[in-house]
Coordinates of N, CA and C and ligand atoms in Angstrom, one line a residue:
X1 N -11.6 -9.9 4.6 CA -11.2 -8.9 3.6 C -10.4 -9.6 2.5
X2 N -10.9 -9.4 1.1 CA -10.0 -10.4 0.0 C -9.0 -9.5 0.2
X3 N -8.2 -10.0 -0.8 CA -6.7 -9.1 -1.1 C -7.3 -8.1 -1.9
X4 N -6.8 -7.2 -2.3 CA -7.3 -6.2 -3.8 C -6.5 -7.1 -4.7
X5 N -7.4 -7.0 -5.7 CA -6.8 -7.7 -7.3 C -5.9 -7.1 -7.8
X6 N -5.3 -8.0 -8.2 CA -4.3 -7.2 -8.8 C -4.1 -7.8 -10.5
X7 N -3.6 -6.9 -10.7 CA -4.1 -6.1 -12.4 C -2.6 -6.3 -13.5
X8 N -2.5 -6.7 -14.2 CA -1.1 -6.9 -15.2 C -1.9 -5.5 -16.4
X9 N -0.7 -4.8 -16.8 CA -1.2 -4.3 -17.9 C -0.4 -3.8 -19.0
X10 N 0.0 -4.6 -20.0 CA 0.8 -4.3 -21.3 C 0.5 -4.2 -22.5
X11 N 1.2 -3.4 -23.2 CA 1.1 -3.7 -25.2 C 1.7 -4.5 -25.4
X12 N 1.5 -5.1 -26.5 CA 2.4 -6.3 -27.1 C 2.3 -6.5 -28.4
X13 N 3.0 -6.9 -29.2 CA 3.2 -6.7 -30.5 C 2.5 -8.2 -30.7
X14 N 2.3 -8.8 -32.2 CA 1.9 -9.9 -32.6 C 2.9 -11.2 -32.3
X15 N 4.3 -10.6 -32.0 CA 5.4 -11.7 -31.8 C 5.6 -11.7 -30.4
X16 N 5.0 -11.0 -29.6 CA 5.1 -11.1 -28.7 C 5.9 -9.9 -28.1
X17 N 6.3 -9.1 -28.6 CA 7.7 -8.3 -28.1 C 6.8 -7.1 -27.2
X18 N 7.1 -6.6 -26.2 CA 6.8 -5.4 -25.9 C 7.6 -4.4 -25.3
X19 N 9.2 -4.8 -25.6 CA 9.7 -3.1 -25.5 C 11.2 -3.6 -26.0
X20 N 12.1 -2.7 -26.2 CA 13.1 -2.6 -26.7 C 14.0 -1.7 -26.3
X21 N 15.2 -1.9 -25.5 CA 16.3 -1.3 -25.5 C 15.7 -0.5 -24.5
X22 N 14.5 -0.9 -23.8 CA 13.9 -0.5 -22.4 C 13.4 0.9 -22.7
X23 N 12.3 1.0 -24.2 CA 11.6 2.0 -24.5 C 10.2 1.2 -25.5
X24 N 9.0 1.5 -25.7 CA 8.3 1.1 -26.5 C 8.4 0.6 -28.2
X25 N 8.8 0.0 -28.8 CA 8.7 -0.4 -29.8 C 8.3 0.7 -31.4
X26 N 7.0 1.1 -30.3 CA 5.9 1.8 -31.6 C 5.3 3.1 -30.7
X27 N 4.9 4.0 -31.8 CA 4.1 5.4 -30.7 C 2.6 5.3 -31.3
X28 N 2.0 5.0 -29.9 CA 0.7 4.7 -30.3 C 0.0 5.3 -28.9
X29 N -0.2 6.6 -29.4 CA -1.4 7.5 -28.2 C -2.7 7.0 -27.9
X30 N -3.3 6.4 -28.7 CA -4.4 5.7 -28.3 C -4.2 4.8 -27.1
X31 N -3.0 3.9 -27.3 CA -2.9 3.2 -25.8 C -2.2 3.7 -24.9
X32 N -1.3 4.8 -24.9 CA -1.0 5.9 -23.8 C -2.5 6.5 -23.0
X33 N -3.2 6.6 -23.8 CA -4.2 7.1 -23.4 C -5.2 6.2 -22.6
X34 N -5.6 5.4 -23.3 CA -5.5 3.7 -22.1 C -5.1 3.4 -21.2
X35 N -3.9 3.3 -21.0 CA -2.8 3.4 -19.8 C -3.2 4.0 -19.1
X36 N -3.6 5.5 -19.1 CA -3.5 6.3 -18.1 C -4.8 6.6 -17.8
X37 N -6.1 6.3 -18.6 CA -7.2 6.0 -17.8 C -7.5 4.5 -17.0
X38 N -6.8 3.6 -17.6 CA -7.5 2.2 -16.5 C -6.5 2.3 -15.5
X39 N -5.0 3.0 -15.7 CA -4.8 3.2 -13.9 C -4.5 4.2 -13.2
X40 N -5.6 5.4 -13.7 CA -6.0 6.3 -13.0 C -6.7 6.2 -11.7
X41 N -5.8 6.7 -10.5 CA -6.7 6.7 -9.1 C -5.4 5.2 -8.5
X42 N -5.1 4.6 -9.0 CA -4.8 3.5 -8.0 C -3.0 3.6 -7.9
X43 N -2.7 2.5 -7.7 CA -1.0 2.1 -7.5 C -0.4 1.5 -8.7
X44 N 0.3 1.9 -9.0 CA 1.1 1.6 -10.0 C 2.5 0.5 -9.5
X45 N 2.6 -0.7 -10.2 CA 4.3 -1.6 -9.4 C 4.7 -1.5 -10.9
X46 N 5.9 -1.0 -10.7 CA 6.9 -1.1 -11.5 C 8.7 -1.6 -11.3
X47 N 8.9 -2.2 -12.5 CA 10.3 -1.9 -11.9 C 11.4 -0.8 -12.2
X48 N 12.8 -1.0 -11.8 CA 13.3 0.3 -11.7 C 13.8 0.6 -13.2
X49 N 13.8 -0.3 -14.0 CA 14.0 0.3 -15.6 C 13.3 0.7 -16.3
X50 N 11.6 0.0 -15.8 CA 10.2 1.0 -16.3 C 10.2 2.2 -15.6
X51 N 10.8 2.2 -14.3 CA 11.1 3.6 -14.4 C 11.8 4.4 -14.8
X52 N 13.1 4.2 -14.9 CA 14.1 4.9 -15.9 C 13.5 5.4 -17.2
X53 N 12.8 3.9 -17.7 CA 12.3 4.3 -18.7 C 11.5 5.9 -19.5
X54 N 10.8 6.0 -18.5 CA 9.8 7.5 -18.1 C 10.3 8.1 -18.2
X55 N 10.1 9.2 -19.1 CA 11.0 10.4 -19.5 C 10.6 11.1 -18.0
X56 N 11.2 12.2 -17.4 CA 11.6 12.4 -16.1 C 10.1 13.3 -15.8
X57 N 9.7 14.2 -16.2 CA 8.5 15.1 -16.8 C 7.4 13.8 -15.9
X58 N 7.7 12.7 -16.2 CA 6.2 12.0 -15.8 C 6.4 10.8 -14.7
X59 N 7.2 11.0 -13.9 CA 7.6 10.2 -13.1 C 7.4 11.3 -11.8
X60 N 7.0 10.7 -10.8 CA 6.0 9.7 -10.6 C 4.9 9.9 -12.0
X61 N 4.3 8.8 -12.3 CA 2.8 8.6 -13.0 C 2.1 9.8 -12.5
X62 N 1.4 10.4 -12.8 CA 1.0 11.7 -12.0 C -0.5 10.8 -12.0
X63 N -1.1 11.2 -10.7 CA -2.6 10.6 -10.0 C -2.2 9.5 -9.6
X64 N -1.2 8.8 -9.4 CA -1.3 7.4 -9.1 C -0.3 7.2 -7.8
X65 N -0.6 6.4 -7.0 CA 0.7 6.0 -6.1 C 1.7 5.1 -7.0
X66 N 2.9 5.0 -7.1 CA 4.2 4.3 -7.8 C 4.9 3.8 -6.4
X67 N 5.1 2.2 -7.1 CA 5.8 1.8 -6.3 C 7.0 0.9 -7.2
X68 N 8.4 0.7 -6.7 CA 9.0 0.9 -7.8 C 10.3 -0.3 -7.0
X69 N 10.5 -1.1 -7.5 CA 10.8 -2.6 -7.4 C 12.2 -2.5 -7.6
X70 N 13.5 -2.6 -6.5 CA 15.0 -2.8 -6.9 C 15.6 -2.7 -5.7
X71 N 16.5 -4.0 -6.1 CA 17.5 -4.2 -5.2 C 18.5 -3.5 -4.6
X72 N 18.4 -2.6 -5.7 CA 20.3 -1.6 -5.3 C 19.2 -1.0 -3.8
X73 N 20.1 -1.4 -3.0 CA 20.1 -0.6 -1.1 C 20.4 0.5 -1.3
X74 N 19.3 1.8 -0.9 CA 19.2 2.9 -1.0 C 18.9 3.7 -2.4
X75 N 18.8 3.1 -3.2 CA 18.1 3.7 -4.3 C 17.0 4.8 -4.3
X76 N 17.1 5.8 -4.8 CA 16.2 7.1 -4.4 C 16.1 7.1 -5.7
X77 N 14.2 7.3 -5.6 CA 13.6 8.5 -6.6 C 14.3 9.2 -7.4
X78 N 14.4 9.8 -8.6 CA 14.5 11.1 -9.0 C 13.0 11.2 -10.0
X79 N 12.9 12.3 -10.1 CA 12.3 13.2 -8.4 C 11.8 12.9 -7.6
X80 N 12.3 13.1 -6.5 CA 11.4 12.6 -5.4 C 10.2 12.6 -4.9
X81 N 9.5 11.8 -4.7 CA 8.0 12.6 -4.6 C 7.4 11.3 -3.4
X82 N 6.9 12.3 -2.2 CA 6.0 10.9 -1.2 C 5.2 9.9 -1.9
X83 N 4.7 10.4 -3.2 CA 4.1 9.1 -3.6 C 5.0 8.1 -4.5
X84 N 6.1 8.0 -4.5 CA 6.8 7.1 -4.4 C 7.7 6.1 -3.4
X85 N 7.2 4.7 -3.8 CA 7.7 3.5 -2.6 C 8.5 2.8 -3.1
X86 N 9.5 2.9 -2.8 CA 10.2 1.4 -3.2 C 10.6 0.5 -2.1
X87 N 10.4 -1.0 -3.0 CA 10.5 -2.3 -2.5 C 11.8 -3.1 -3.0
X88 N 12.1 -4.0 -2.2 CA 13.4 -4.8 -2.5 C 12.5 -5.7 -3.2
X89 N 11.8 -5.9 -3.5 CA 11.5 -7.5 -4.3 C 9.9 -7.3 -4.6
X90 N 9.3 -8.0 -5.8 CA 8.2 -7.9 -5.5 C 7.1 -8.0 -4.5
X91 N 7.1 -9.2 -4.1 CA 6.6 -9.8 -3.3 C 5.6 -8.1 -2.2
X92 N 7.3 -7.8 -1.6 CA 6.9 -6.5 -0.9 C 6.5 -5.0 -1.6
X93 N 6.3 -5.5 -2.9 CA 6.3 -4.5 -3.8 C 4.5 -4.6 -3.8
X94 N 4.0 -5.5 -3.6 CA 2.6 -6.0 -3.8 C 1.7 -5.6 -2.2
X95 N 2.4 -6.3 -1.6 CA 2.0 -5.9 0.1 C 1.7 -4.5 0.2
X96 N 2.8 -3.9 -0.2 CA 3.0 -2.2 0.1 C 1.6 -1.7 -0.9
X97 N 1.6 -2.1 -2.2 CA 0.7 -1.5 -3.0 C -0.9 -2.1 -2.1
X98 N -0.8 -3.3 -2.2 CA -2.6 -3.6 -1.7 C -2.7 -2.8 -0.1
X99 N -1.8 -2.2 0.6 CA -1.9 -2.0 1.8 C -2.3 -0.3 1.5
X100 N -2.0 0.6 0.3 CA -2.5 1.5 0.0 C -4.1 1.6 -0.1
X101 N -4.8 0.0 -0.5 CA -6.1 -0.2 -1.0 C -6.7 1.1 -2.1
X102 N -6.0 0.6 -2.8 CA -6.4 1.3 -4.3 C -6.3 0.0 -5.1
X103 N -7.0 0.2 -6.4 CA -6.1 -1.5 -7.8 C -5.3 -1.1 -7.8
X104 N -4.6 -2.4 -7.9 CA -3.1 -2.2 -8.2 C -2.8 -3.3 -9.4
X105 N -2.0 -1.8 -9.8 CA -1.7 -1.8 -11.7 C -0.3 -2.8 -11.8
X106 N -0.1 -3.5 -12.5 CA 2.0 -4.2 -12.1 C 1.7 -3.1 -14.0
X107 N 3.0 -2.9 -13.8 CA 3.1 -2.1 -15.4 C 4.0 -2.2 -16.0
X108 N 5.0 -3.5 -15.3 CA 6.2 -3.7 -16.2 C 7.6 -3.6 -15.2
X109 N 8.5 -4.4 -15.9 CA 9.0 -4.8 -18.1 C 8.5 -6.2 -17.3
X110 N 9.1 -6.9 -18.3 CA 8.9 -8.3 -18.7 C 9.1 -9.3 -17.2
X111 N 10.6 -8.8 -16.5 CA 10.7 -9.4 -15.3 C 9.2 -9.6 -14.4
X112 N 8.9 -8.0 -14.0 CA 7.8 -7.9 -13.4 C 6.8 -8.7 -13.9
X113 N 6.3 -8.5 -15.1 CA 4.9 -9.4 -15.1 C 5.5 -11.0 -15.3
X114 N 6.3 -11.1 -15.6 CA 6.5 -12.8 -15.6 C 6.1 -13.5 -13.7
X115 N 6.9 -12.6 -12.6 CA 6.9 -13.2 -11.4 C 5.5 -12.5 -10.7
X116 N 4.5 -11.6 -11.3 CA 3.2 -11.8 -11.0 C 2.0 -11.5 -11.5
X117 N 2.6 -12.3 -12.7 CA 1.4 -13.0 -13.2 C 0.5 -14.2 -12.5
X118 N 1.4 -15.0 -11.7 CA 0.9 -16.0 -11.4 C 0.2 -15.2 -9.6
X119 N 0.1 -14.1 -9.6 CA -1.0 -13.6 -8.6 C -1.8 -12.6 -8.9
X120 N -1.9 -12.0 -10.0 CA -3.0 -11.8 -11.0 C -4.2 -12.6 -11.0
X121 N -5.6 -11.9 -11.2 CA -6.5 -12.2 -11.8 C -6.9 -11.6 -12.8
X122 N -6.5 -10.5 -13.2 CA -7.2 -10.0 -14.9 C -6.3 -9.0 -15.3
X123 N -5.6 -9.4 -16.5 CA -4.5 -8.8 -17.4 C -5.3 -8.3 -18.6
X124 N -5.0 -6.8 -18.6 CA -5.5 -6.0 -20.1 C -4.2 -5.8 -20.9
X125 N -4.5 -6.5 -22.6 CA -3.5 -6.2 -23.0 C -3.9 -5.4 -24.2
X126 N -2.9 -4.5 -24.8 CA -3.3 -4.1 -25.8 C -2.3 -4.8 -27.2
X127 N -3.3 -5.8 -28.1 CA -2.5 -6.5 -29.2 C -2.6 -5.9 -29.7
X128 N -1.4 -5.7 -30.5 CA -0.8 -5.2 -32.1 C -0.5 -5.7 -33.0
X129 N -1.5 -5.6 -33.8 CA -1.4 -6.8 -34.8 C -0.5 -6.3 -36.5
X130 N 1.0 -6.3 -35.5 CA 2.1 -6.5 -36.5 C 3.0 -6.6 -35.3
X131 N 4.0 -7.5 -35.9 CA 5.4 -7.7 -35.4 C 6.3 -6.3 -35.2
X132 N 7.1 -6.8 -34.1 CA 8.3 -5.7 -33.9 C 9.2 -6.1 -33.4
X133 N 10.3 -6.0 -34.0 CA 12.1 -5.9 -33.3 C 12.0 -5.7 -31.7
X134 N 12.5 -6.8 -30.8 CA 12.7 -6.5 -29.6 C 13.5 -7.0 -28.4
X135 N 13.8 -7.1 -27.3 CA 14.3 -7.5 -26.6 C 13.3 -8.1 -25.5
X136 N 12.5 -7.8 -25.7 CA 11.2 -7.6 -24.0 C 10.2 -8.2 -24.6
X137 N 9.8 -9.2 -23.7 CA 8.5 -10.1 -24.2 C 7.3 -10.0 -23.0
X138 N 6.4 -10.4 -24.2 CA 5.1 -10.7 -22.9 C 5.2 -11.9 -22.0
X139 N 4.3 -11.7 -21.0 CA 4.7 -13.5 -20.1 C 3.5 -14.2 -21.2
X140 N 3.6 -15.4 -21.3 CA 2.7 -16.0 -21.7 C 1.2 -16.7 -20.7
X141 N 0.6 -16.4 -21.2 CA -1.3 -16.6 -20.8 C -1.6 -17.9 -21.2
X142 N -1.3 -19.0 -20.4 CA -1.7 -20.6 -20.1 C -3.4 -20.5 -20.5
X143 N -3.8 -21.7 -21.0 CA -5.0 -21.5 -21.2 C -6.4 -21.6 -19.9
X144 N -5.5 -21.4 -18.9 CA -7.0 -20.6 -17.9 C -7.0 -19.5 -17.9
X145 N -6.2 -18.8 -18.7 CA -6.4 -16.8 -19.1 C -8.2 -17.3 -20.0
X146 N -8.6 -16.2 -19.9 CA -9.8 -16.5 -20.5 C -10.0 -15.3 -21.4
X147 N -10.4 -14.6 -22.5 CA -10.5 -13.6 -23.1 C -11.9 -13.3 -22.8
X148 N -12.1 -11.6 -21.7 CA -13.7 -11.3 -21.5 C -14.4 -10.8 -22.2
X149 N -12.9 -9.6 -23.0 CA -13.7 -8.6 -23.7 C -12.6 -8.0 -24.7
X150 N -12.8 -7.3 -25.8 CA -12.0 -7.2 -27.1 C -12.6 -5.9 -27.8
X151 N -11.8 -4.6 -27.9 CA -12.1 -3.8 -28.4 C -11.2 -3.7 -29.6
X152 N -11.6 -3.8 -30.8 CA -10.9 -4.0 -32.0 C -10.6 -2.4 -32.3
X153 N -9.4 -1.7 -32.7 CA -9.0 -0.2 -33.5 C -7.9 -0.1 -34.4
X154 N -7.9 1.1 -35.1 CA -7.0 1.0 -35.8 C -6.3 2.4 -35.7
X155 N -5.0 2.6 -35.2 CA -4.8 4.3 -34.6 C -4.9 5.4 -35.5
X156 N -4.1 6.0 -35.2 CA -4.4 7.5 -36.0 C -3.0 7.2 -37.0
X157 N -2.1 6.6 -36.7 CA -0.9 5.9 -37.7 C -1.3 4.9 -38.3
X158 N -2.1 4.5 -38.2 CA -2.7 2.9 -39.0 C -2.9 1.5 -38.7
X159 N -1.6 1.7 -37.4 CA -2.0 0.8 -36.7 C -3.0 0.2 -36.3
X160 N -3.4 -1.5 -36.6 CA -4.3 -2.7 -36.0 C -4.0 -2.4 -34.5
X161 N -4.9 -2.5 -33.6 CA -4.8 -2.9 -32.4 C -5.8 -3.2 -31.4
X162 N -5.9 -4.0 -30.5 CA -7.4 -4.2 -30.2 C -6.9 -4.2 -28.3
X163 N -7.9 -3.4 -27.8 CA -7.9 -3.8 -26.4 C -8.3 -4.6 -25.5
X164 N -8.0 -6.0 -25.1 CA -8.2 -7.1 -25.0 C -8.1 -7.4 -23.0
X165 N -9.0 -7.9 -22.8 CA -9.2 -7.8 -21.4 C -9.4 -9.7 -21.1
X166 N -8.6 -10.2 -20.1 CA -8.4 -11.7 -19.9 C -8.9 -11.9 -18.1
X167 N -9.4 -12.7 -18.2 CA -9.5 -13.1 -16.7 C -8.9 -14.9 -16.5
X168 N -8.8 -14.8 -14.9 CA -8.4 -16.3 -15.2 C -9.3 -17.2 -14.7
X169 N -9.4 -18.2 -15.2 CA -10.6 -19.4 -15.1 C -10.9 -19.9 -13.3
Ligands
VY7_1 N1 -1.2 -1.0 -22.3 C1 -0.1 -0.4 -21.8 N2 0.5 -0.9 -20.7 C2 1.6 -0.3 -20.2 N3 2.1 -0.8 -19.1 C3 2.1 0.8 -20.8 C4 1.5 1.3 -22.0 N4 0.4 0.7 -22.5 C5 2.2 2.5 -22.5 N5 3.2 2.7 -21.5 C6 3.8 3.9 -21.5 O1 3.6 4.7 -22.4 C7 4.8 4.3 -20.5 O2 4.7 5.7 -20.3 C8 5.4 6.5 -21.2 C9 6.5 6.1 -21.9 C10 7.1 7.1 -22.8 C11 6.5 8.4 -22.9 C12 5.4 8.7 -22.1 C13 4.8 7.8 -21.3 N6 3.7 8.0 -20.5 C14 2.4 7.5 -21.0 C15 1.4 7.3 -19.9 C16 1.2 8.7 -19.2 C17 0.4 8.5 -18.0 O3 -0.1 7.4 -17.8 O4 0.2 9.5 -17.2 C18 2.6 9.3 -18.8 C19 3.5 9.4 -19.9 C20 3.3 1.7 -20.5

Protein backbone atom coordinates (compact mmCIF):
# COMPACT_ATOMS: atom_id res chain seq x y z
CA UNK A 1 0.00 0.00 0.00
CA UNK A 2 1.92 3.48 -1.02
CA UNK A 3 1.45 6.17 1.42
CA UNK A 4 -1.37 8.71 0.05
CA UNK A 5 0.37 11.69 -1.52
CA UNK A 6 0.51 14.28 -0.07
CA UNK A 7 -0.34 17.69 -1.59
CA UNK A 8 1.22 21.39 -0.52
CA UNK A 9 -1.22 24.06 -1.53
CA UNK A 10 -0.56 27.96 -1.59
CA UNK A 11 -0.85 31.55 -3.17
CA UNK A 12 2.00 33.43 -3.36
CA UNK A 13 2.80 36.68 -4.52
CA UNK A 14 5.77 37.40 -7.17
CA UNK A 15 8.21 38.12 -4.05
CA UNK A 16 7.34 35.37 -2.65
CA UNK A 17 5.18 36.49 0.25
CA UNK A 18 2.04 34.65 1.04
CA UNK A 19 0.40 36.09 4.09
CA UNK A 20 0.67 38.84 6.44
CA UNK A 21 0.02 39.48 9.99
CA UNK A 22 -1.46 35.77 9.62
CA UNK A 23 -4.24 36.94 7.04
CA UNK A 24 -3.91 36.88 3.08
CA UNK A 25 -2.23 39.76 1.53
CA UNK A 26 -4.87 40.27 -1.42
CA UNK A 27 -8.83 39.11 -1.94
CA UNK A 28 -8.87 37.07 -4.69
CA UNK A 29 -12.16 34.63 -5.05
CA UNK A 30 -11.08 33.04 -7.85
CA UNK A 31 -8.40 31.22 -5.76
CA UNK A 32 -10.81 30.82 -2.68
CA UNK A 33 -12.70 29.10 -5.09
CA UNK A 34 -9.62 26.88 -6.06
CA UNK A 35 -8.94 26.14 -2.71
CA UNK A 36 -12.04 24.79 -1.93
CA UNK A 37 -12.54 22.73 -4.94
CA UNK A 38 -8.95 20.78 -5.19
CA UNK A 39 -9.44 20.07 -1.44
CA UNK A 40 -12.83 19.19 -1.46
CA UNK A 41 -13.57 15.55 -0.07
CA UNK A 42 -10.08 15.04 1.59
CA UNK A 43 -7.97 16.21 4.88
CA UNK A 44 -6.91 19.25 5.32
CA UNK A 45 -3.08 19.80 7.83
CA UNK A 46 -2.92 22.92 9.11
CA UNK A 47 -1.38 24.79 11.67
CA UNK A 48 -2.89 26.42 14.65
CA UNK A 49 -2.50 30.16 13.27
CA UNK A 50 -3.97 28.95 9.79
CA UNK A 51 -6.49 28.20 11.89
CA UNK A 52 -7.03 31.12 13.88
CA UNK A 53 -6.64 32.60 10.86
CA UNK A 54 -10.30 31.30 9.58
CA UNK A 55 -12.84 33.54 10.32
CA UNK A 56 -14.86 31.22 12.94
CA UNK A 57 -18.05 30.73 10.33
CA UNK A 58 -15.59 28.34 8.41
CA UNK A 59 -13.72 26.42 10.64
CA UNK A 60 -13.65 23.40 10.47
CA UNK A 61 -13.20 23.76 6.30
CA UNK A 62 -16.67 22.49 5.79
CA UNK A 63 -16.47 18.85 3.62
CA UNK A 64 -13.10 18.24 4.59
CA UNK A 65 -11.50 16.36 7.64
CA UNK A 66 -8.96 19.29 9.50
CA UNK A 67 -6.23 18.41 11.20
CA UNK A 68 -4.66 21.04 13.05
CA UNK A 69 -0.82 21.01 14.16
CA UNK A 70 0.18 22.57 17.96
CA UNK A 71 2.04 22.13 20.68
CA UNK A 72 0.08 23.94 23.51
CA UNK A 73 -1.12 20.44 25.58
CA UNK A 74 -4.81 20.35 25.41
CA UNK A 75 -5.58 22.82 22.92
CA UNK A 76 -9.31 22.56 21.81
CA UNK A 77 -11.07 23.40 18.77
CA UNK A 78 -13.32 26.25 18.70
CA UNK A 79 -15.86 25.05 17.49
CA UNK A 80 -15.67 21.97 18.15
CA UNK A 81 -16.40 19.58 15.65
CA UNK A 82 -15.35 15.43 15.40
CA UNK A 83 -13.92 16.34 12.22
CA UNK A 84 -11.30 18.00 13.82
CA UNK A 85 -7.69 16.34 14.98
CA UNK A 86 -5.07 17.72 16.45
CA UNK A 87 -1.52 16.73 16.41
CA UNK A 88 1.53 17.75 18.47
CA UNK A 89 3.87 17.99 15.57
CA UNK A 90 3.71 17.37 12.06
CA UNK A 91 5.04 14.40 11.54
CA UNK A 92 1.83 12.98 13.54
CA UNK A 93 -0.20 15.43 11.87
CA UNK A 94 0.49 13.48 8.50
CA UNK A 95 0.06 9.87 9.95
CA UNK A 96 -3.30 10.92 11.36
CA UNK A 97 -4.35 12.54 8.02
CA UNK A 98 -3.03 9.53 5.55
CA UNK A 99 -4.69 7.10 8.06
CA UNK A 100 -8.04 8.87 7.25
CA UNK A 101 -7.17 7.79 3.45
CA UNK A 102 -8.52 10.69 1.79
CA UNK A 103 -5.47 13.44 -0.18
CA UNK A 104 -4.21 15.13 1.99
CA UNK A 105 -4.00 18.86 1.58
CA UNK A 106 -0.96 20.60 4.08
CA UNK A 107 -2.49 24.37 3.72
CA UNK A 108 -0.24 26.29 5.70
CA UNK A 109 1.50 29.09 6.92
CA UNK A 110 4.96 29.05 6.03
CA UNK A 111 6.21 26.83 9.08
CA UNK A 112 4.01 23.99 7.75
CA UNK A 113 4.90 23.85 4.22
CA UNK A 114 8.60 24.52 4.83
CA UNK A 115 8.86 21.06 7.23
CA UNK A 116 6.74 19.12 4.47
CA UNK A 117 7.59 19.93 1.63
CA UNK A 118 10.29 17.71 1.65
CA UNK A 119 7.46 14.79 1.83
CA UNK A 120 5.42 16.10 -0.77
CA UNK A 121 5.08 15.06 -4.20
CA UNK A 122 2.98 17.78 -6.06
CA UNK A 123 2.50 21.35 -4.83
CA UNK A 124 -0.34 23.63 -6.59
CA UNK A 125 0.44 27.09 -6.35
CA UNK A 126 -1.39 29.90 -7.24
CA UNK A 127 1.32 32.88 -8.70
CA UNK A 128 0.55 36.40 -8.51
CA UNK A 129 2.09 38.22 -10.58
CA UNK A 130 2.66 41.36 -8.41
CA UNK A 131 4.45 41.83 -5.28
CA UNK A 132 3.10 42.25 -1.69
CA UNK A 133 4.02 43.50 1.79
CA UNK A 134 4.57 40.51 4.07
CA UNK A 135 5.74 38.51 6.77
CA UNK A 136 5.01 34.85 5.43
CA UNK A 137 6.88 33.30 2.60
CA UNK A 138 6.65 30.44 0.32
CA UNK A 139 9.14 27.42 0.88
CA UNK A 140 11.29 27.44 -1.97
CA UNK A 141 10.95 24.66 -5.07
CA UNK A 142 14.78 23.25 -5.62
CA UNK A 143 15.00 22.47 -9.12
CA UNK A 144 13.49 18.79 -9.00
CA UNK A 145 9.94 20.71 -8.58
CA UNK A 146 9.04 20.35 -12.11
CA UNK A 147 6.16 22.67 -13.56
CA UNK A 148 3.14 20.08 -15.06
CA UNK A 149 0.68 22.41 -15.74
CA UNK A 150 -0.13 26.36 -15.79
CA UNK A 151 -3.41 27.96 -15.95
CA UNK A 152 -2.80 31.68 -16.82
CA UNK A 153 -5.97 34.44 -15.40
CA UNK A 154 -6.65 37.62 -14.61
CA UNK A 155 -9.41 38.08 -11.61
CA UNK A 156 -12.35 40.01 -11.50
CA UNK A 157 -9.95 42.88 -9.57
CA UNK A 158 -7.34 42.70 -12.33
CA UNK A 159 -5.28 40.72 -10.85
CA UNK A 160 -2.47 38.49 -13.04
CA UNK A 161 -2.55 35.10 -11.69
CA UNK A 162 -1.92 31.75 -12.96
CA UNK A 163 -2.60 28.30 -11.43
CA UNK A 164 0.47 26.35 -11.52
CA UNK A 165 0.72 22.71 -10.70
CA UNK A 166 4.64 21.24 -9.86
CA UNK A 167 5.53 17.73 -9.44
CA UNK A 168 8.86 16.45 -8.26
CA UNK A 169 11.36 14.83 -10.47
N1 LIG B 1 -4.19 28.42 -3.23
C1 LIG B 1 -4.56 28.61 -1.94
N2 LIG B 1 -4.02 27.86 -0.98
C2 LIG B 1 -4.37 28.02 0.29
N3 LIG B 1 -3.80 27.26 1.23
C3 LIG B 1 -5.30 29.00 0.61
C4 LIG B 1 -5.82 29.75 -0.41
N4 LIG B 1 -5.47 29.58 -1.67
C5 LIG B 1 -6.80 30.71 0.08
N5 LIG B 1 -6.91 30.38 1.49
C6 LIG B 1 -7.90 30.90 2.20
O1 LIG B 1 -8.64 31.68 1.67
C7 LIG B 1 -8.12 30.53 3.65
O2 LIG B 1 -9.50 30.53 3.85
C8 LIG B 1 -10.14 31.73 4.08
C9 LIG B 1 -9.49 32.84 4.61
C10 LIG B 1 -10.26 34.00 4.85
C11 LIG B 1 -11.62 34.02 4.53
C12 LIG B 1 -12.25 32.90 4.00
C13 LIG B 1 -11.50 31.75 3.77
N6 LIG B 1 -12.05 30.59 3.21
C14 LIG B 1 -11.73 30.34 1.82
C15 LIG B 1 -11.87 28.86 1.52
C16 LIG B 1 -13.27 28.37 1.93
C17 LIG B 1 -13.33 26.84 1.76
O3 LIG B 1 -12.32 26.26 1.31
O4 LIG B 1 -14.36 26.26 2.12
C18 LIG B 1 -13.56 28.70 3.36
C19 LIG B 1 -13.38 30.20 3.63
C20 LIG B 1 -5.93 29.39 1.90
Amino acid sequence: MTQARIHLIYARARNGVIGRDNQLPWHLPEDMAFFKQKTAGGTVVMGRKTWDSLPSRFRPLPGRDNVVVTRQNGWQPSPASERVHVAADLPQALATAQGLGQPVWVIGGAQIYAQSLALADEVWVTEINQDFDGDAHAPVLDDRWQEVSREAQTSSNGLPFAFVCYQRR
